[in-house]
């Protein structure tokens, strides 16, 4: 109890549209609060289920850079175009881009809508995910927006257990112990694979003691 605090920030309209200036403003504001938590010895993870094509928005990337430099892990939805390139802000060097998987037989594969490219870091379950919805209801939704909070949550769990880990060591751990999804190794379609919690917990993060 009290180990996890979720702070939602609405940066888009009810229809899901908006501008990157809204996002950069929200990020800058969140950075102030995040610095306070970090000063208390807490870890902070951002999860951004949003994105668009085009050139990376400068103020948004600047706010992400500031967050990264203070020790925040940033997870962003890669996009739902079914093609390449990875949408912004997931395409930023300060982002951890997440693609979407669907169940196929006894395993998981990239879903056809999941945007891909060299920036893709991981892929997580994103199809027919029970999600919070309008008017205090739930719905089965699909998209990289559903996959991104799963990856962020797994990282938050890792940071709570390996509590001396750094964001860099967590990302290295994710790349080393994600469950590979064909094709073999790091690829543009599923990144390093899927962040399955069992394997990630069975191997200690570099430089930290094993979990109890």
mmCIF file of C-alpha atoms in Angstrom:
data_model
loop_
_atom_site.group_PDB
_atom_site.id
_atom_site.type_symbol
_atom_site.label_atom_id
_atom_site.label_comp_id
_atom_site.label_asym_id
_atom_site.label_seq_id
_atom_site.Cartn_x
_atom_site.Cartn_y
_atom_site.Cartn_z
ATOM 1 C CA UNK A 1 0.000 0.000 0.000
ATOM 2 C CA UNK A 2 1.275 3.436 -0.891
ATOM 3 C CA UNK A 3 4.070 2.112 -3.137
ATOM 4 C CA UNK A 4 2.523 3.338 -6.374
ATOM 5 C CA UNK A 5 1.041 6.728 -7.212
ATOM 6 C CA UNK A 6 -0.696 7.253 -10.555
ATOM 7 C CA UNK A 7 -1.067 10.863 -11.705
ATOM 8 C CA UNK A 8 -3.111 11.159 -14.926
ATOM 9 C CA UNK A 9 -2.841 14.256 -17.094
ATOM 10 C CA UNK A 10 -5.343 15.024 -19.842
ATOM 11 C CA UNK A 11 -3.574 16.522 -22.842
ATOM 12 C CA UNK A 12 -6.098 15.806 -25.626
ATOM 13 C CA UNK A 13 -9.736 16.692 -26.213
ATOM 14 C CA UNK A 14 -12.592 14.272 -25.626
ATOM 15 C CA UNK A 15 -12.391 13.342 -29.315
ATOM 16 C CA UNK A 16 -8.708 12.404 -28.949
ATOM 17 C CA UNK A 17 -7.334 15.365 -30.905
ATOM 18 C CA UNK A 18 -5.010 18.102 -29.759
ATOM 19 C CA UNK A 19 -1.701 19.808 -30.375
ATOM 20 C CA UNK A 20 1.854 19.028 -29.408
ATOM 21 C CA UNK A 21 2.012 22.357 -27.588
ATOM 22 C CA UNK A 22 -0.534 20.911 -25.133
ATOM 23 C CA UNK A 23 1.658 17.843 -24.679
ATOM 24 C CA UNK A 24 4.871 19.814 -24.182
ATOM 25 C CA UNK A 25 3.166 22.070 -21.629
ATOM 26 C CA UNK A 26 1.894 19.039 -19.707
ATOM 27 C CA UNK A 27 5.314 17.397 -19.809
ATOM 28 C CA UNK A 28 7.031 20.521 -18.509
ATOM 29 C CA UNK A 29 4.508 20.706 -15.681
ATOM 30 C CA UNK A 30 4.900 16.997 -14.922
ATOM 31 C CA UNK A 31 8.681 17.408 -14.822
ATOM 32 C CA UNK A 32 8.380 19.820 -11.898
ATOM 33 C CA UNK A 33 6.348 17.281 -9.933
ATOM 34 C CA UNK A 34 8.610 14.422 -11.010
ATOM 35 C CA UNK A 35 11.694 16.219 -9.721
ATOM 36 C CA UNK A 36 10.059 16.457 -6.311
ATOM 37 C CA UNK A 37 9.428 12.704 -6.251
ATOM 38 C CA UNK A 38 12.957 11.942 -7.432
ATOM 39 C CA UNK A 39 14.373 14.200 -4.718
ATOM 40 C CA UNK A 40 12.492 11.970 -2.240
ATOM 41 C CA UNK A 41 14.235 8.902 -3.651
ATOM 42 C CA UNK A 42 11.252 7.708 -5.691
ATOM 43 C CA UNK A 43 11.295 6.434 -9.272
ATOM 44 C CA UNK A 44 9.145 8.068 -11.952
ATOM 45 C CA UNK A 45 7.805 6.520 -15.173
ATOM 46 C CA UNK A 46 5.871 8.398 -17.881
ATOM 47 C CA UNK A 47 3.407 6.580 -20.136
ATOM 48 C CA UNK A 48 2.263 8.450 -23.262
ATOM 49 C CA UNK A 49 -0.512 6.765 -25.243
ATOM 50 C CA UNK A 50 -0.582 9.333 -28.046
ATOM 51 C CA UNK A 51 1.278 10.350 -31.140
ATOM 52 C CA UNK A 52 1.262 11.683 -34.688
ATOM 53 C CA UNK A 53 3.388 11.690 -37.795
ATOM 54 C CA UNK A 54 5.662 14.426 -39.040
ATOM 55 C CA UNK A 55 8.826 16.020 -37.734
ATOM 56 C CA UNK A 56 9.555 15.767 -34.033
ATOM 57 C CA UNK A 57 8.066 18.721 -32.124
ATOM 58 C CA UNK A 58 10.974 20.659 -30.624
ATOM 59 C CA UNK A 59 9.430 21.768 -27.292
ATOM 60 C CA UNK A 60 8.049 18.272 -26.672
ATOM 61 C CA UNK A 61 11.447 16.704 -27.251
ATOM 62 C CA UNK A 62 13.074 19.346 -25.036
ATOM 63 C CA UNK A 63 10.671 18.479 -22.200
ATOM 64 C CA UNK A 64 11.387 14.767 -22.724
ATOM 65 C CA UNK A 65 15.123 15.469 -22.649
ATOM 66 C CA UNK A 66 14.747 17.295 -19.334
ATOM 67 C CA UNK A 67 12.723 14.400 -17.910
ATOM 68 C CA UNK A 68 15.296 11.838 -19.035
ATOM 69 C CA UNK A 69 18.177 13.841 -17.589
ATOM 70 C CA UNK A 70 16.481 13.914 -14.174
ATOM 71 C CA UNK A 71 15.977 10.127 -14.301
ATOM 72 C CA UNK A 72 12.477 9.584 -15.707
ATOM 73 C CA UNK A 73 11.723 6.576 -17.944
ATOM 74 C CA UNK A 74 9.430 7.590 -20.822
ATOM 75 C CA UNK A 75 7.297 5.045 -22.684
ATOM 76 C CA UNK A 76 5.465 6.119 -25.849
ATOM 77 C CA UNK A 77 3.041 4.429 -28.227
ATOM 78 C CA UNK A 78 4.714 3.722 -31.572
ATOM 79 C CA UNK A 79 1.541 4.374 -33.582
ATOM 80 C CA UNK A 80 -1.232 2.487 -35.366
ATOM 81 C CA UNK A 81 -0.409 3.189 -39.017
ATOM 82 C CA UNK A 82 0.581 -0.388 -39.871
ATOM 83 C CA UNK A 83 3.665 1.016 -41.571
ATOM 84 C CA UNK A 84 6.846 2.938 -40.858
ATOM 85 C CA UNK A 85 8.132 5.368 -39.512
ATOM 86 C CA UNK A 86 7.482 5.334 -35.777
ATOM 87 C CA UNK A 87 5.257 8.266 -34.786
ATOM 88 C CA UNK A 88 6.458 11.181 -32.697
ATOM 89 C CA UNK A 89 7.075 11.455 -29.761
ATOM 90 C CA UNK A 90 7.954 7.712 -29.709
ATOM 91 C CA UNK A 91 10.570 8.408 -32.392
ATOM 92 C CA UNK A 92 12.544 10.635 -30.016
ATOM 93 C CA UNK A 93 15.883 9.412 -28.690
ATOM 94 C CA UNK A 94 14.472 10.139 -25.231
ATOM 95 C CA UNK A 95 11.496 7.807 -25.690
ATOM 96 C CA UNK A 96 11.049 4.067 -25.265
ATOM 97 C CA UNK A 97 8.823 3.160 -28.227
ATOM 98 C CA UNK A 98 6.279 0.366 -27.742
ATOM 99 C CA UNK A 99 4.549 -1.689 -30.434
ATOM 100 C CA UNK A 100 1.489 -3.936 -30.112
ATOM 101 C CA UNK A 101 1.111 -7.725 -30.123
ATOM 102 C CA UNK A 102 -1.900 -9.956 -30.651
ATOM 103 C CA UNK A 103 -2.474 -13.558 -29.651
ATOM 104 C CA UNK A 104 -1.875 -16.020 -32.479
ATOM 105 C CA UNK A 105 -2.300 -19.708 -31.740
ATOM 106 C CA UNK A 106 -0.120 -20.517 -28.734
ATOM 107 C CA UNK A 107 2.040 -17.429 -29.062
ATOM 108 C CA UNK A 108 2.038 -13.718 -29.831
ATOM 109 C CA UNK A 109 2.855 -11.814 -33.002
ATOM 110 C CA UNK A 110 2.918 -8.175 -34.056
ATOM 111 C CA UNK A 111 -0.558 -6.974 -34.938
ATOM 112 C CA UNK A 112 -0.874 -5.577 -38.453
ATOM 113 C CA UNK A 113 -1.728 -2.013 -37.332
ATOM 114 C CA UNK A 114 1.369 -1.658 -35.132
ATOM 115 C CA UNK A 115 3.741 0.971 -36.513
ATOM 116 C CA UNK A 116 7.323 -0.209 -36.890
ATOM 117 C CA UNK A 117 10.834 1.102 -37.366
ATOM 118 C CA UNK A 118 14.352 1.024 -35.883
ATOM 119 C CA UNK A 119 13.259 3.085 -32.853
ATOM 120 C CA UNK A 120 10.893 0.344 -31.664
ATOM 121 C CA UNK A 121 12.187 -0.937 -28.314
ATOM 122 C CA UNK A 122 9.575 -3.467 -27.143
ATOM 123 C CA UNK A 123 6.172 -4.839 -28.098
ATOM 124 C CA UNK A 124 3.459 -5.680 -25.578
ATOM 125 C CA UNK A 125 -0.087 -7.056 -25.694
ATOM 126 C CA UNK A 126 -2.222 -4.382 -27.336
ATOM 127 C CA UNK A 127 -5.177 -6.074 -29.017
ATOM 128 C CA UNK A 128 -8.605 -6.580 -27.411
ATOM 129 C CA UNK A 129 -7.357 -5.210 -24.085
ATOM 130 C CA UNK A 130 -9.955 -4.509 -21.390
ATOM 131 C CA UNK A 131 -9.576 -0.752 -20.951
ATOM 132 C CA UNK A 132 -11.158 2.083 -19.026
ATOM 133 C CA UNK A 133 -13.629 3.934 -21.216
ATOM 134 C CA UNK A 134 -16.062 6.840 -21.252
ATOM 135 C CA UNK A 135 -18.818 7.316 -18.675
ATOM 136 C CA UNK A 136 -17.148 5.073 -16.075
ATOM 137 C CA UNK A 137 -17.333 2.011 -18.310
ATOM 138 C CA UNK A 138 -14.822 -0.445 -19.770
ATOM 139 C CA UNK A 139 -14.314 -1.626 -23.344
ATOM 140 C CA UNK A 140 -12.096 -3.965 -25.350
ATOM 141 C CA UNK A 141 -9.718 -1.669 -27.215
ATOM 142 C CA UNK A 142 -6.773 -2.260 -29.523
ATOM 143 C CA UNK A 143 -3.717 -0.146 -30.290
ATOM 144 C CA UNK A 144 -0.185 0.648 -29.250
ATOM 145 C CA UNK A 145 -1.882 2.938 -26.716
ATOM 146 C CA UNK A 146 -2.999 -0.223 -24.899
ATOM 147 C CA UNK A 147 0.461 -1.823 -25.080
ATOM 148 C CA UNK A 148 2.389 1.194 -23.773
ATOM 149 C CA UNK A 149 0.987 1.335 -20.209
ATOM 150 C CA UNK A 150 1.668 -2.396 -19.819
ATOM 151 C CA UNK A 151 5.354 -1.879 -20.583
ATOM 152 C CA UNK A 152 5.457 1.161 -18.302
ATOM 153 C CA UNK A 153 3.804 -0.805 -15.480
ATOM 154 C CA UNK A 154 6.282 -3.676 -15.787
ATOM 155 C CA UNK A 155 9.125 -1.155 -15.518
ATOM 156 C CA UNK A 156 7.515 0.416 -12.445
ATOM 157 C CA UNK A 157 7.370 -3.041 -10.838
ATOM 158 C CA UNK A 158 11.046 -3.611 -11.629
ATOM 159 C CA UNK A 159 11.983 -0.242 -10.140
ATOM 160 C CA UNK A 160 10.004 -1.006 -6.981
ATOM 161 C CA UNK A 161 11.751 -4.354 -6.468
ATOM 162 C CA UNK A 162 15.250 -3.470 -7.680
ATOM 163 C CA UNK A 163 15.074 -0.136 -5.886
ATOM 164 C CA UNK A 164 18.681 0.871 -6.489
ATOM 165 C CA UNK A 165 18.332 0.453 -10.267
ATOM 166 C CA UNK A 166 18.673 3.411 -12.609
ATOM 167 C CA UNK A 167 16.519 4.083 -15.668
ATOM 168 C CA UNK A 168 19.484 3.126 -17.855
ATOM 169 C CA UNK A 169 19.930 -0.203 -16.064
ATOM 170 C CA UNK A 170 16.193 -0.929 -16.332
ATOM 171 C CA UNK A 171 16.263 -0.318 -20.089
ATOM 172 C CA UNK A 172 19.326 -2.524 -20.407
ATOM 173 C CA UNK A 173 17.544 -5.205 -18.366
ATOM 174 C CA UNK A 174 14.471 -4.977 -20.587
ATOM 175 C CA UNK A 175 16.561 -5.382 -23.720
ATOM 176 C CA UNK A 176 18.474 -8.325 -22.231
ATOM 177 C CA UNK A 177 15.564 -10.278 -20.762
ATOM 178 C CA UNK A 178 12.532 -9.388 -22.869
ATOM 179 C CA UNK A 179 10.947 -12.481 -24.390
ATOM 180 C CA UNK A 180 12.006 -12.499 -28.031
ATOM 181 C CA UNK A 181 9.271 -12.426 -30.682
ATOM 182 C CA UNK A 182 10.226 -13.659 -34.194
ATOM 183 C CA UNK A 183 12.149 -12.610 -36.184
ATOM 184 C CA UNK A 184 15.067 -13.458 -33.912
ATOM 185 C CA UNK A 185 16.841 -10.706 -32.003
ATOM 186 C CA UNK A 186 16.238 -6.955 -32.100
ATOM 187 C CA UNK A 187 14.096 -6.067 -35.093
ATOM 188 C CA UNK A 188 12.000 -3.188 -36.417
ATOM 189 C CA UNK A 189 8.684 -4.965 -35.786
ATOM 190 C CA UNK A 190 8.818 -6.103 -32.151
ATOM 191 C CA UNK A 191 12.038 -4.493 -30.881
ATOM 192 C CA UNK A 192 13.785 -6.608 -28.261
ATOM 193 C CA UNK A 193 10.590 -8.565 -27.665
ATOM 194 C CA UNK A 194 7.872 -8.544 -25.020
ATOM 195 C CA UNK A 195 8.366 -7.522 -21.357
ATOM 196 C CA UNK A 196 7.111 -10.739 -19.723
ATOM 197 C CA UNK A 197 7.402 -10.139 -15.983
ATOM 198 C CA UNK A 198 8.495 -13.654 -14.898
ATOM 199 C CA UNK A 199 11.725 -13.662 -16.888
ATOM 200 C CA UNK A 200 12.489 -10.075 -15.932
ATOM 201 C CA UNK A 201 12.121 -10.845 -12.216
ATOM 202 C CA UNK A 202 14.041 -14.127 -12.394
ATOM 203 C CA UNK A 203 17.171 -12.193 -13.433
ATOM 204 C CA UNK A 204 18.475 -9.399 -11.178
ATOM 205 C CA UNK A 205 19.021 -5.982 -12.692
ATOM 206 C CA UNK A 206 22.744 -5.345 -13.103
ATOM 207 C CA UNK A 207 24.279 -3.852 -9.968
ATOM 208 C CA UNK A 208 21.308 -4.582 -7.720
ATOM 209 C CA UNK A 209 20.645 -7.358 -5.208
ATOM 210 C CA UNK A 210 18.219 -10.139 -6.198
ATOM 211 C CA UNK A 211 14.584 -9.713 -5.132
ATOM 212 C CA UNK A 212 13.446 -11.359 -1.868
#
